[in-house]
Each structure stands twice: as structure tokens, then as C-alpha cells.
Tab-separated table of C-alpha atoms in Angstrom:
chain	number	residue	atom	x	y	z
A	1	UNK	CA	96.062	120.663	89.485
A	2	UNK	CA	95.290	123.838	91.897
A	3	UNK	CA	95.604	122.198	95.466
A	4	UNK	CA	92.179	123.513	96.109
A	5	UNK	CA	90.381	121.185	93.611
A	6	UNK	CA	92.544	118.653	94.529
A	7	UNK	CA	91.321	119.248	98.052
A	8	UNK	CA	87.843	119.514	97.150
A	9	UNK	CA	88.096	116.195	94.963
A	10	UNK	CA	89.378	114.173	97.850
A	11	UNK	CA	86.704	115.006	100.289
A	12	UNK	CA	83.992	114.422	97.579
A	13	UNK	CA	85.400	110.879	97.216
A	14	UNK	CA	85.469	110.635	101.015
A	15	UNK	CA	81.808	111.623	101.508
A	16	UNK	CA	80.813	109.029	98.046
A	17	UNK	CA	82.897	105.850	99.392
A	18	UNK	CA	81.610	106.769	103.393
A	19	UNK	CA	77.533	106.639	101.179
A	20	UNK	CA	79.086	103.247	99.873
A	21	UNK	CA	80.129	101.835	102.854
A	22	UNK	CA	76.610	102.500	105.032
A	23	UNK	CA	74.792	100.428	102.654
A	24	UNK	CA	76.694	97.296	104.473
A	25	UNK	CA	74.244	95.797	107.363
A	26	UNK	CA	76.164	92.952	108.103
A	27	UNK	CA	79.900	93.187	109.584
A	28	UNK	CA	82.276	90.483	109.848
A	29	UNK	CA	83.841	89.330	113.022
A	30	UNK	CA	86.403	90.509	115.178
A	31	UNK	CA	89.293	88.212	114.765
A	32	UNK	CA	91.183	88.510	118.025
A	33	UNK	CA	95.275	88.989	118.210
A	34	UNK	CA	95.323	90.169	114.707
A	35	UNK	CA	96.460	93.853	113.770
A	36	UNK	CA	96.262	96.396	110.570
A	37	UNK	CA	99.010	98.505	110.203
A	38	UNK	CA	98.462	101.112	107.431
A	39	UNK	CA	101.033	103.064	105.464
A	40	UNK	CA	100.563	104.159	102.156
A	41	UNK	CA	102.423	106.901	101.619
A	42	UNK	CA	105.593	107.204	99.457
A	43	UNK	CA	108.261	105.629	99.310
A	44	UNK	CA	110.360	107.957	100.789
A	45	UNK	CA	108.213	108.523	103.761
A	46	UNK	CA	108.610	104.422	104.102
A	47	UNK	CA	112.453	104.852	104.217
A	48	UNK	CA	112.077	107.006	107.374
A	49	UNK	CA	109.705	104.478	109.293
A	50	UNK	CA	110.641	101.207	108.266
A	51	UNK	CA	113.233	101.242	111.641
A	52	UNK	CA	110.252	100.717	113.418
A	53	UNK	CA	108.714	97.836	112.054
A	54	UNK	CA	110.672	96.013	114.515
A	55	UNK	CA	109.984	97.616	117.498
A	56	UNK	CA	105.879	96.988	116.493
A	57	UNK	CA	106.711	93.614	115.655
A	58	UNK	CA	108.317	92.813	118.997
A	59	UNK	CA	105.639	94.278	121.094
A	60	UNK	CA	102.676	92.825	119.274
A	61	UNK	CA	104.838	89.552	118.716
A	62	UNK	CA	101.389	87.099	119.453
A	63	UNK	CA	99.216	89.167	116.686
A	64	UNK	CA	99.020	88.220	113.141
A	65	UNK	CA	100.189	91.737	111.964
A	66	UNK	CA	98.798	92.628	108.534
A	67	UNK	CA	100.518	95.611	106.239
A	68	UNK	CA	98.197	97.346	104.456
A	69	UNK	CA	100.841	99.398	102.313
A	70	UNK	CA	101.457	101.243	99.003
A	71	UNK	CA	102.224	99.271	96.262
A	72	UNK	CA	105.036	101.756	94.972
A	73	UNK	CA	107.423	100.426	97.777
A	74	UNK	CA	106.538	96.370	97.375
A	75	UNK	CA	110.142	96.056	96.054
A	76	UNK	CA	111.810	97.243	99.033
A	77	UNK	CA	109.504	95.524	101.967
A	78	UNK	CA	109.672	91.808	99.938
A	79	UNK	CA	113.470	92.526	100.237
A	80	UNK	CA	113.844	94.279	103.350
A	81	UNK	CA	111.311	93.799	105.586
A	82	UNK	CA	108.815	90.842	105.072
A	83	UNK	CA	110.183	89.173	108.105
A	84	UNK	CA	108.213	92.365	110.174
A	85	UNK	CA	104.402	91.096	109.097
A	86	UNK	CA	102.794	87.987	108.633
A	87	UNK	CA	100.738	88.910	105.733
A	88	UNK	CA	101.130	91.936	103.211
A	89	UNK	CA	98.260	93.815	101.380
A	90	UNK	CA	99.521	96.036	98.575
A	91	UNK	CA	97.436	98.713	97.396
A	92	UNK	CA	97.936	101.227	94.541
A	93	UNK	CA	97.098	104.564	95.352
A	94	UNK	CA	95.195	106.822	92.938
A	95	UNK	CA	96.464	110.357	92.633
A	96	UNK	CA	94.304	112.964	91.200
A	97	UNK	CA	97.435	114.615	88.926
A	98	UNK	CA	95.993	112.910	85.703
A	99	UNK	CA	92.157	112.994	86.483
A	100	UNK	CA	91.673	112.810	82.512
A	101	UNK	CA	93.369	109.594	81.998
A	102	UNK	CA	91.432	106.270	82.176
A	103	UNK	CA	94.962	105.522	84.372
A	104	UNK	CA	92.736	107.372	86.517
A	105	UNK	CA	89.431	105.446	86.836
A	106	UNK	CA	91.358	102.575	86.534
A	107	UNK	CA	93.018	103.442	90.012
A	108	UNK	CA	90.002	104.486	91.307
A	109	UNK	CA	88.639	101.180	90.565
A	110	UNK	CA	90.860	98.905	92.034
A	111	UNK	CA	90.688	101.252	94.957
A	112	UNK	CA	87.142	100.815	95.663
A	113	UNK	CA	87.646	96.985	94.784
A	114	UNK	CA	90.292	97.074	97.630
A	115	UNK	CA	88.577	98.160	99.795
A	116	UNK	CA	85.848	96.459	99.457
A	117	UNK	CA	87.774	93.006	99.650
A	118	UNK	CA	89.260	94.819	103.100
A	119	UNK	CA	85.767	95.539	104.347
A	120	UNK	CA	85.599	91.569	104.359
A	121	UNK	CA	87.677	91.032	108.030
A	122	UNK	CA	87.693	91.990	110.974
A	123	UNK	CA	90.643	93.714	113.150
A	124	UNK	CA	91.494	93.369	116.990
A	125	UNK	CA	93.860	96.677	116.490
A	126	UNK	CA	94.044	98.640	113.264
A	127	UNK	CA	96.846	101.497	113.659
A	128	UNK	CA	98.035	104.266	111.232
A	129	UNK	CA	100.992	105.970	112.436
A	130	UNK	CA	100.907	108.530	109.564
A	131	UNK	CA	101.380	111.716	110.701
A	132	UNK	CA	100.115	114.081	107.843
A	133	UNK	CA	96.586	111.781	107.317
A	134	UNK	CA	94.889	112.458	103.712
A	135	UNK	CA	90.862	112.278	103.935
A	136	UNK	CA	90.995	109.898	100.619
A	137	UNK	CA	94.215	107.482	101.932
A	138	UNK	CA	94.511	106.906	105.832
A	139	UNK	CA	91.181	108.312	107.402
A	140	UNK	CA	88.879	106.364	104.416
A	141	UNK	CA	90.660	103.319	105.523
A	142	UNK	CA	90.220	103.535	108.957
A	143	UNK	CA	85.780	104.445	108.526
A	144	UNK	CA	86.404	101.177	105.968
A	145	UNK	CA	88.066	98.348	108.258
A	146	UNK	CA	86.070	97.056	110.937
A	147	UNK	CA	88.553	96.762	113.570
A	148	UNK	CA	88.120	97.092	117.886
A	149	UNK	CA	90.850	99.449	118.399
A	150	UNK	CA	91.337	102.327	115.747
A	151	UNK	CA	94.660	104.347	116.319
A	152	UNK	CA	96.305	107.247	114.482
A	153	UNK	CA	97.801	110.550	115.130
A	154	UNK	CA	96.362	113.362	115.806
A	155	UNK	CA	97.921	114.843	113.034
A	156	UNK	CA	99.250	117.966	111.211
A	157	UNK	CA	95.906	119.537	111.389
A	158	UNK	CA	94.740	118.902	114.978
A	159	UNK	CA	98.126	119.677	116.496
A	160	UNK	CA	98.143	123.268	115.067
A	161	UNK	CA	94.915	123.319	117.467
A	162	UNK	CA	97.243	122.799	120.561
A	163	UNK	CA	96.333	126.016	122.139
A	164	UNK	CA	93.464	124.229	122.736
A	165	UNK	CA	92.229	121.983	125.349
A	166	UNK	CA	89.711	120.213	123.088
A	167	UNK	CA	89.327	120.543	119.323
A	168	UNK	CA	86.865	120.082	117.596
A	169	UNK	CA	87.311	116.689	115.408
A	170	UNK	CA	86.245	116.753	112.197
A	171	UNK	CA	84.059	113.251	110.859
A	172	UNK	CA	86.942	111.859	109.446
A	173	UNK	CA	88.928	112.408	112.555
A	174	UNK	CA	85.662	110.290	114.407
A	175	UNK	CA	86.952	107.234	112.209
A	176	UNK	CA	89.459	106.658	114.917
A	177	UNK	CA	88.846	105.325	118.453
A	178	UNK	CA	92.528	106.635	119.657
A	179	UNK	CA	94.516	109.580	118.683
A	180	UNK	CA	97.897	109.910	120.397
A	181	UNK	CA	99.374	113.449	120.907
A	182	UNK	CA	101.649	115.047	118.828
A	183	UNK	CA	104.364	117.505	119.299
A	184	UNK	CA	103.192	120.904	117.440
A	185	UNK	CA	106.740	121.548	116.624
A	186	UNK	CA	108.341	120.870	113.415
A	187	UNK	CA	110.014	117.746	113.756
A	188	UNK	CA	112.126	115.546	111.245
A	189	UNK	CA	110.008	113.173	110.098
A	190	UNK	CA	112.095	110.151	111.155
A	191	UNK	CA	111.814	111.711	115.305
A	192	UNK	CA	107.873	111.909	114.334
A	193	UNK	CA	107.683	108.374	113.759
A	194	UNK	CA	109.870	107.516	117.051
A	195	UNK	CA	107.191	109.867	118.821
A	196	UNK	CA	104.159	108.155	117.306
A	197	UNK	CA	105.423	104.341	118.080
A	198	UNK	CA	107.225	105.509	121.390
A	199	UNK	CA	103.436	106.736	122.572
A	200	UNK	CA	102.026	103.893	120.900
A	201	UNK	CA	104.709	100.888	122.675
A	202	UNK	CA	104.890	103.228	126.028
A	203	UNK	CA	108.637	102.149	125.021
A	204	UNK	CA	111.993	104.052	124.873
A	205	UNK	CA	112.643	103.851	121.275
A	206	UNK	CA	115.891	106.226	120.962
A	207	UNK	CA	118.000	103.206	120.494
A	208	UNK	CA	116.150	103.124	116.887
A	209	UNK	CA	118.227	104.491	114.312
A	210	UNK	CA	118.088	105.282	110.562
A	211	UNK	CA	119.691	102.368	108.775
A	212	UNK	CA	119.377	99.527	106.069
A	213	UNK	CA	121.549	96.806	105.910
A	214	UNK	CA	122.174	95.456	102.177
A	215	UNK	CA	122.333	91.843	101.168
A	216	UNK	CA	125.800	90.216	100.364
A	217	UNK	CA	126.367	90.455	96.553
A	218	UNK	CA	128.617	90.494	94.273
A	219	UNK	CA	130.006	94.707	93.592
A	220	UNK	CA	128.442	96.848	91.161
A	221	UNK	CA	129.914	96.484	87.840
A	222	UNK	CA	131.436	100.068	87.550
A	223	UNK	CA	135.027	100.641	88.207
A	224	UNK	CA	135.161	102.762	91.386
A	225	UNK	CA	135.691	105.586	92.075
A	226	UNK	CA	132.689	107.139	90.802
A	227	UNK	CA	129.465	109.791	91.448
A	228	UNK	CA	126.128	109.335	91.008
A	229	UNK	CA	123.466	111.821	90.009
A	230	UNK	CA	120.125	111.015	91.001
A	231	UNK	CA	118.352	112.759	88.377
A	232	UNK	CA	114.311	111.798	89.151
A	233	UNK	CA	111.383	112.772	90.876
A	234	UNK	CA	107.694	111.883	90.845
A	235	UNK	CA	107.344	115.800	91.543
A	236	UNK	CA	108.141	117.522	88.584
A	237	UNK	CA	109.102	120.675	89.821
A	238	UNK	CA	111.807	119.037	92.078
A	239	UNK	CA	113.491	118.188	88.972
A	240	UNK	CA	116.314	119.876	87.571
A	241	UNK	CA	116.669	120.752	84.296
A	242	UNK	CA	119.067	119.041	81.952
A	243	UNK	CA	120.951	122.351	81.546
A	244	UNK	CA	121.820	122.478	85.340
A	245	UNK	CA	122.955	118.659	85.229
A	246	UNK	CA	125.102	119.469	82.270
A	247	UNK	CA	126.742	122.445	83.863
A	248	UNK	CA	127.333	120.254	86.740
A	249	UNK	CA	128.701	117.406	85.358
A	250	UNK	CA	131.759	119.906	83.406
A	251	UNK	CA	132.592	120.693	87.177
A	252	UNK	CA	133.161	117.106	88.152
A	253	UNK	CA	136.845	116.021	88.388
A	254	UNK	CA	137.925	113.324	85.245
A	255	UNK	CA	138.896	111.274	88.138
A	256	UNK	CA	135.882	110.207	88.871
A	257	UNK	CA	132.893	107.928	86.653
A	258	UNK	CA	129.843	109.843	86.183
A	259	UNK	CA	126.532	107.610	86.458
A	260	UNK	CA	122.996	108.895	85.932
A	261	UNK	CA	120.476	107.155	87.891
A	262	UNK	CA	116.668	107.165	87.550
A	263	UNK	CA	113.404	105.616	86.695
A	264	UNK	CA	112.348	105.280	83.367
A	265	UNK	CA	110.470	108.426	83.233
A	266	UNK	CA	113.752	110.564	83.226
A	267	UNK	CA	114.966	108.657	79.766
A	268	UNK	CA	114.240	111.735	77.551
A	269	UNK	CA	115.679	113.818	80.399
A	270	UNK	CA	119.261	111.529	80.560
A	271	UNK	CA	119.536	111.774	76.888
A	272	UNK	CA	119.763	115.505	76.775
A	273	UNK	CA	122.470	115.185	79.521
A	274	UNK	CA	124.295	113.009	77.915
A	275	UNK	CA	124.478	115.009	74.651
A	276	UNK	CA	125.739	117.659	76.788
A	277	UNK	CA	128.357	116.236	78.406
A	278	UNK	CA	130.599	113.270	76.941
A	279	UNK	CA	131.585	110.632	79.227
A	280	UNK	CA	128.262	109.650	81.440
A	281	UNK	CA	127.467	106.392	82.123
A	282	UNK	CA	123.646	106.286	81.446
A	283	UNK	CA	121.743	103.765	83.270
A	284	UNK	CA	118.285	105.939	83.841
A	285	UNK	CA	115.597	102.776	83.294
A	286	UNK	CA	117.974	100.111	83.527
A	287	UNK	CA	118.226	99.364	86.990
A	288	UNK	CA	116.121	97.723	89.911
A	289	UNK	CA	115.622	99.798	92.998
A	290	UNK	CA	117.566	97.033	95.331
A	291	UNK	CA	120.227	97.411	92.299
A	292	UNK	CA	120.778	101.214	92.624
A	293	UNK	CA	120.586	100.439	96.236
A	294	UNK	CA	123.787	99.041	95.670
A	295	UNK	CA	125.516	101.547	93.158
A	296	UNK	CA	124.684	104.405	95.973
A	297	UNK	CA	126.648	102.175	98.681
A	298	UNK	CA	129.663	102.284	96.542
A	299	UNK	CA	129.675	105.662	95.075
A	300	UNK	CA	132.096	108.350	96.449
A	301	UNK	CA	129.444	111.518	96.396
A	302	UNK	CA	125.536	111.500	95.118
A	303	UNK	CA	123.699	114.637	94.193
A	304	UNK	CA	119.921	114.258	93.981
A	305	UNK	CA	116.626	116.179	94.378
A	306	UNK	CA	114.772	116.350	97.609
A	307	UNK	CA	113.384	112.847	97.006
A	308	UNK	CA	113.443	109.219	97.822
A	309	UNK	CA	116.901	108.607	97.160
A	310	UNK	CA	118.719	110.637	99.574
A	311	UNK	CA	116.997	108.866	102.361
A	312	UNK	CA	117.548	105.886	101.248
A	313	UNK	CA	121.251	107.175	101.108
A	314	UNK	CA	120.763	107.806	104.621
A	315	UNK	CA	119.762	104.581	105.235
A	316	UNK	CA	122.912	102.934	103.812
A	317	UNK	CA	125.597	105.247	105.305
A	318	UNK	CA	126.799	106.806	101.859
A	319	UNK	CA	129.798	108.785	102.049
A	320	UNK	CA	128.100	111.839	101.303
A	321	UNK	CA	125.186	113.040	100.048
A	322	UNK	CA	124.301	116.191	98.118
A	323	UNK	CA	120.444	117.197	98.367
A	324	UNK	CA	118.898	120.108	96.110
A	325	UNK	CA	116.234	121.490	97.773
A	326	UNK	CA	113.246	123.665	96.404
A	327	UNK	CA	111.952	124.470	99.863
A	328	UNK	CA	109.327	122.147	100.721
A	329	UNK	CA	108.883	120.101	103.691
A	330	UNK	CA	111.528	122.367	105.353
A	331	UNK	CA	112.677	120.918	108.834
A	332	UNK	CA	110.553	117.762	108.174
A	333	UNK	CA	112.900	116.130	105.110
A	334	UNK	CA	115.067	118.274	104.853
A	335	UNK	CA	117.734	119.179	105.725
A	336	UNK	CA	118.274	116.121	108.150
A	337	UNK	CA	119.731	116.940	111.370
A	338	UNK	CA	123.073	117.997	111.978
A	339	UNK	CA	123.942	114.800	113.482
A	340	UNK	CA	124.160	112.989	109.988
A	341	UNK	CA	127.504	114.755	108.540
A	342	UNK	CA	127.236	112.848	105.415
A	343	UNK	CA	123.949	115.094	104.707
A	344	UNK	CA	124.738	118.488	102.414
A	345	UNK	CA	122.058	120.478	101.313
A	346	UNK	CA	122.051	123.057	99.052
A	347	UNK	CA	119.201	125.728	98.283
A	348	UNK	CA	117.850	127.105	95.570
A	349	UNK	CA	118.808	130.919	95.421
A	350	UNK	CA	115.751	132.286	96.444
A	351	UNK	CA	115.459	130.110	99.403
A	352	UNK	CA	118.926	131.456	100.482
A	353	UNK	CA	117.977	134.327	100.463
A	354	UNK	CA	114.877	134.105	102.662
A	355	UNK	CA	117.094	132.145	105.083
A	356	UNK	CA	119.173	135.034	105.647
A	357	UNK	CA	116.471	137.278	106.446
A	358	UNK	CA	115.176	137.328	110.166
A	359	UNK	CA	112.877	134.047	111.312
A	360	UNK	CA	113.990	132.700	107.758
A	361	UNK	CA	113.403	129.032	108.857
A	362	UNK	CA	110.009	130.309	109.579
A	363	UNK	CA	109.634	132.029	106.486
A	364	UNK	CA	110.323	129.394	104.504
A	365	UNK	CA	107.940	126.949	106.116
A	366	UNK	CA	104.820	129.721	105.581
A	367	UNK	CA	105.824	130.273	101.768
A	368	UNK	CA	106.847	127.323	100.991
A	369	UNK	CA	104.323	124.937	102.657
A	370	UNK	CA	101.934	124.842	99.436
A	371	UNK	CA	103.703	125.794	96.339
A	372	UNK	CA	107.342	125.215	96.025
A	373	UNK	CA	109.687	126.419	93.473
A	374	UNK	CA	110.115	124.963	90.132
A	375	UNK	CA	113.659	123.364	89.798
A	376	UNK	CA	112.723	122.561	85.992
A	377	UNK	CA	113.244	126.720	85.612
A	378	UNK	CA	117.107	127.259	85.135
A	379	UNK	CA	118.763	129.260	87.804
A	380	UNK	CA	122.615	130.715	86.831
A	381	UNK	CA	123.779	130.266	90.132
A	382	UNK	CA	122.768	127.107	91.502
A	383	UNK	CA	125.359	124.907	89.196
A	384	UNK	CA	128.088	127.012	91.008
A	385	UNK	CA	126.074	126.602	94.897
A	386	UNK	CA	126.201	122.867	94.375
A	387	UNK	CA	130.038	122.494	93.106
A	388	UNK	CA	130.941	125.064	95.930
A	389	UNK	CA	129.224	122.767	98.518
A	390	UNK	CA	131.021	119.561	97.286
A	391	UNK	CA	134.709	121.419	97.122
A	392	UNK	CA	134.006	122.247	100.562
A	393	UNK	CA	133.541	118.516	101.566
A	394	UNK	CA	136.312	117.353	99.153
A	395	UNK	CA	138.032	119.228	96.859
A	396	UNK	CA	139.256	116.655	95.003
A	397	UNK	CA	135.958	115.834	93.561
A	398	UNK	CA	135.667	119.219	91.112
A	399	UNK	CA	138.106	120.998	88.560
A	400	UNK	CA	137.612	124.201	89.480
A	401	UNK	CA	135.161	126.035	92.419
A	402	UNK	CA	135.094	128.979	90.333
A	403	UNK	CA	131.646	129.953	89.116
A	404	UNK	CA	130.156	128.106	85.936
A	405	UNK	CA	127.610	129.796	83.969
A	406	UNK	CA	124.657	127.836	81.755
């Protein structure tokens, strides 16, 4: 869907719900020491601000805290993180991608439903430390809840504004009674967060690191040592195309297991690789999240798409961590900071090339902020970019750095 209708879409069902919600006369009451915290974005954007559940925790340690949160990432915060909040609220998220689906209006449903069942309490504080806020997600939800104190950030758009002393707010940015200053620059989205809740706390927060601690278990059953390609993505052009995996995997040394990782959408996708190449273990569909959580601890290298999973890599400590990139997001998820040596990115041709022009970084972020380029569309050279990057980590890991061809 063209990101203008999508745009156009969203604010339409902004404007309809904000018609719904007048109709209520009578609001419920303010429930003092109790807080909303909202985040439902995805699951990798969870990853990089879970760290500071504690911190918000700690300093709001008398509130009943409330997590109003995406229903996508349940499995990781029952696991991880319930001992943050007092009380969670899932909610699923509709996306406009498949508009003609009744998945669709069944979404939408539950979403109104939602919020409707929200609309029923009252807030002390209600925060949303979301940095990129969507007019159908984070700002509905704040005009929804009744709440004393409404805080977000002032967000991508406003902070492009900074060359001004006021800007003009738009209605949905009037939802909020508090928005706390961002930095204009380009920041890695894990620092953003540490800004927002540092402003939020009026707290040093650079003790706050990137890191998940797994649960004692017994080891994965797969004879180390072994690789892992991540081969998913909820954005299909992020994916690569079977033809690049199998390339790949003829590069990898036979001294290492081969195991192909990802949800059960990729199935179709994992059988073509596997026809390719003899030898993979294939266990796209068959695992948990907290499971793979575990293979990725144990694995000697993981190559993956700019997605969830190499955060969560991140997270754990892997050894190292190979990310293909298509040039979104750039500086904000990738690549991480220099300071985590276990991160190697590699990008896409074209994107090289731009980087090597003058103000590339800058180039990249202009072309690449709104349409990205397609993985899913073979390139010759990237198989070879992505074994040349791992033989320059370890050579022991590939047969031969010499170019392979599709």
C-alpha cells in the first residue's frame, strides 16, 4: 500500500474514533498512584527499551503501573519482564497492509472494543515514551485514556521543527499535557529511549545497558558448533531471497551445523533453501521465541535481516552477529554503534555505493527514509559482501572468500 493512503487512512480513523469518543459525557475517576505506560510498537523496538522498565519501575515504585502493550511481544514480557508492572493490557494492533481481508475489520474491531474497555478508568500519569508516535497507535490512545498527567515525546515530527522556538502542535499533538524535548539528531534508538526516560526520571540513566539475561535450562539440542540464519521478516522486502541464502550457505565451512530459523510464514521460503543446499537443519515454524532465544545464545555466528532478531542478539551477547541491511532506519537500528564489536553489518550494493559518495550517511537517510530496497530482488554480489564480512571476523567459518555467483 502507497504510504500516502496509508497515511491518509490513519488520520481518517483518527478523526472517526476522536467523533466516537466525544459522544462520552460521563468520565470515570481519577484513580490516584496508578500509571499507563504505552508501547505498542514492534517487537524489535521493545528489545531496545525493555532496559528501562526498571528504571520506571523504581521511580514510580508506589503506583500501580499498567502496560498497555502490543500483543506481538506478550511472549517475551510474561517471560522477561512481568516483574516491571502490576497489571498488563495486551492489545493487537491493526495494520492497514491487508485492508481487504476481514483479518482486517476483525482488528479494527477489537481495537475499538479496546479501547473502549480502556476508556472505562481513570489514570494519575499516562506516559508514552515512543519516539516516532503514529496518529492511529500512540496519539489515539492518549485523546482515549482519561488520565491527569499525559506525557510523550515530542517526536520525529516536532523535533525537525527545532529551529523553532514554538511549533505549531498539531490536534493530535494537543492529546498530551507534557512533551519532553528531543534531540533533532539521529540517534540509535536504544540512546533515544535513555533520553526520553532520563528527561522523564530527571535520573542519570547511562548505567542502563542493552542486555537480557536467559533462564537456566537445559542446552539446545544441536551439537555445537553451529550458525544460524535468521531467515524472516514481517517486512517483505527485508527478506532475502532463497537464491541468496542458498549461495550463502555453499560458502559456510562443513565444520559448522547450519540451522534456519523463522516464523512460520518463511516455511515455503526454508523449503526452497533446503532443496538448494543439502545439510540444513530446518526448524522455520518449529520453535518458540524464548526457544530460539536460546539457539542464538549458543550459536557461533547469525546472519539475519535488519529485524527483530539481531537485537535480540544484542541483548544476549551473541558472539557475532551478521545484519543485512536494505537501508532503512539508517543510524537509528542500524548499524548499532561501534561500541558493540559483535555487530557486522553488511549493505546492499547500492547502499555501498551511496556511502562512498560525499555526506553518504546523509544520503542514505533522505532516500531511504520512505521506500527501501527490495532484498526479495537477487543481487550477484551481496552473497560474496556477506561471506567477505564473516572471513574477516573468522576465517574459519567459510571455504573460500572468493566471490560466489547465483
Amino acid at each position: 500500500m502507497e504510504a500516502w493512503v496509508r497515511l491518509w487512512l490513519e488520520r481518517a480513523f483518527y478523526k472517526f474514533v476522536c467523533a466516537l469518543l466525544a459522544l462520552q459525557v460521563r468520565k470515570p475517576k481519577i484513580r490516584p498512584k496508578t500509571l499507563l505506560l504505552i508501547r505498542l510498537d514492534a517487537l524489535g523496538d521493545y528489545v531496545l527499551f525493555r532496559n528501562f522498565l526498571r528504571p520506571i519501575r523504581e521511580a514510580y515504585k508506589d503506583y500501580e503501573i499498567t502496560f498497555l502493550c502490543n500483543s506481538a511481544n506478550l511472549e517475551i514480557i510474561n517471560a522477561y519482564d512481568l516483574d516491571c508492572v502490576d497489571e498488563l493490557y495486551p492489545l493487537k494492533v491493526p495494520t492497514w497492509r491487508s485492508l481487504k481481508s476481514l483479518h482486517c475489520f476483525s482488528s479494527l474491531y477489537h481495537f475499538l472494543y479496546s479501547l473502549y474497555k480502556l476508556r472505562q478508568k481513570g489514570y494519575e500519569i499516562c506516559i508514552s515514551p515512543v519516539f516516532t508516535r503514529r496518529v492511529f497507535k500512540e496519539d489515539l490512545m492518549m485523546r482515549a485514556v482519561h488520565a491527569t498527567h499525559k506525557i510523550g515525546s515530542y517526536g520525529e515530527m516536532l523535533s525537525r521543527c527545532w529551529h523553532e522556538v514554538r511549533p505549531a502542535l498539531s490536534h493530535h499533538d494537543k492529546a498530551y499535557t507534557s512533551l519532553l524535548d528531543a534531540s533533532p539528531s539521529v540517534l540509535f534508538e536504544f540512546e533515544r529511549n535513555r533520553e526520553f526516560c532520563a528527561t522523564l526520571l530527571n535520573k542519570n540513566l547511562d548505567s542502563v545497558r542493552l542486555h537480557m539475561e536467559l533462564p537456566h535450562s537445559p542446552p539446545p539440542p544441536i551439537k555445537a558448533p553451529y550458525g544460524v540464519f535468521f531467515i524472516g521478516s514481517q517486512v517483505l522486502t527485508k527478506q532475502l531471497d532463497a537464491t541468496t541464502w542458498i549461495a550463502l550457505a555453499k560458502g559456510i565451512s562443513s565444520n559448522f551445523s547450519l540451522l534456519l530459523c523463522g516464523s512460520s510464514g518463511e516455511v515455503k521460503r526454508a523449503q526452497e533453501i533446503t532443496q538448494g543446499v543439502e545439510g540444513l537443519i530446518n526448524l522455520v515454524g518449529q520453535t518458540s521465541l524464548c526457544d530460539l532465544l536460546h539457539l542464538l545464545k549458543g550459536a557461533s555466528f547469525i546472519v539475519s535481516h535488519e529485524t527483530a532478531i539481531p537485537h535480540f542478539c544484542m541483548a544476549l551477547g551473541c558472539k557475532a552477529v551478521f545484519v543485512v541491511c536494505n537501508g532503512t532506519y539508517f543510524g537509528r537500528f542500524a548499524p548499532y554503534p561501534s561500541t558493540y564489536t559483535n555487530y557486522h553489518a553488511i549493505y546492499h550494493p547500492r547502499v555501498c555505493e551511496l556511502l562512498a559518495c560525499v555526506h553518504g550517511i546523509g544520503r542514505c537517510m533522505e532516500i531511504y527514509a520512505h521506500k527501501s530496497i527490495d532484498l526479495q530482488i537477487p543481487h550477484p554480489d551481496l552473497p560474496r559482501l556477506i561471506l567477505q564480512k564473516m572471513a574477516e571476523v573468522n576465517g574459519e567459518w567459510i571455504k573460500d572468500p572468493t566471490p560466489i555467483k547465483l
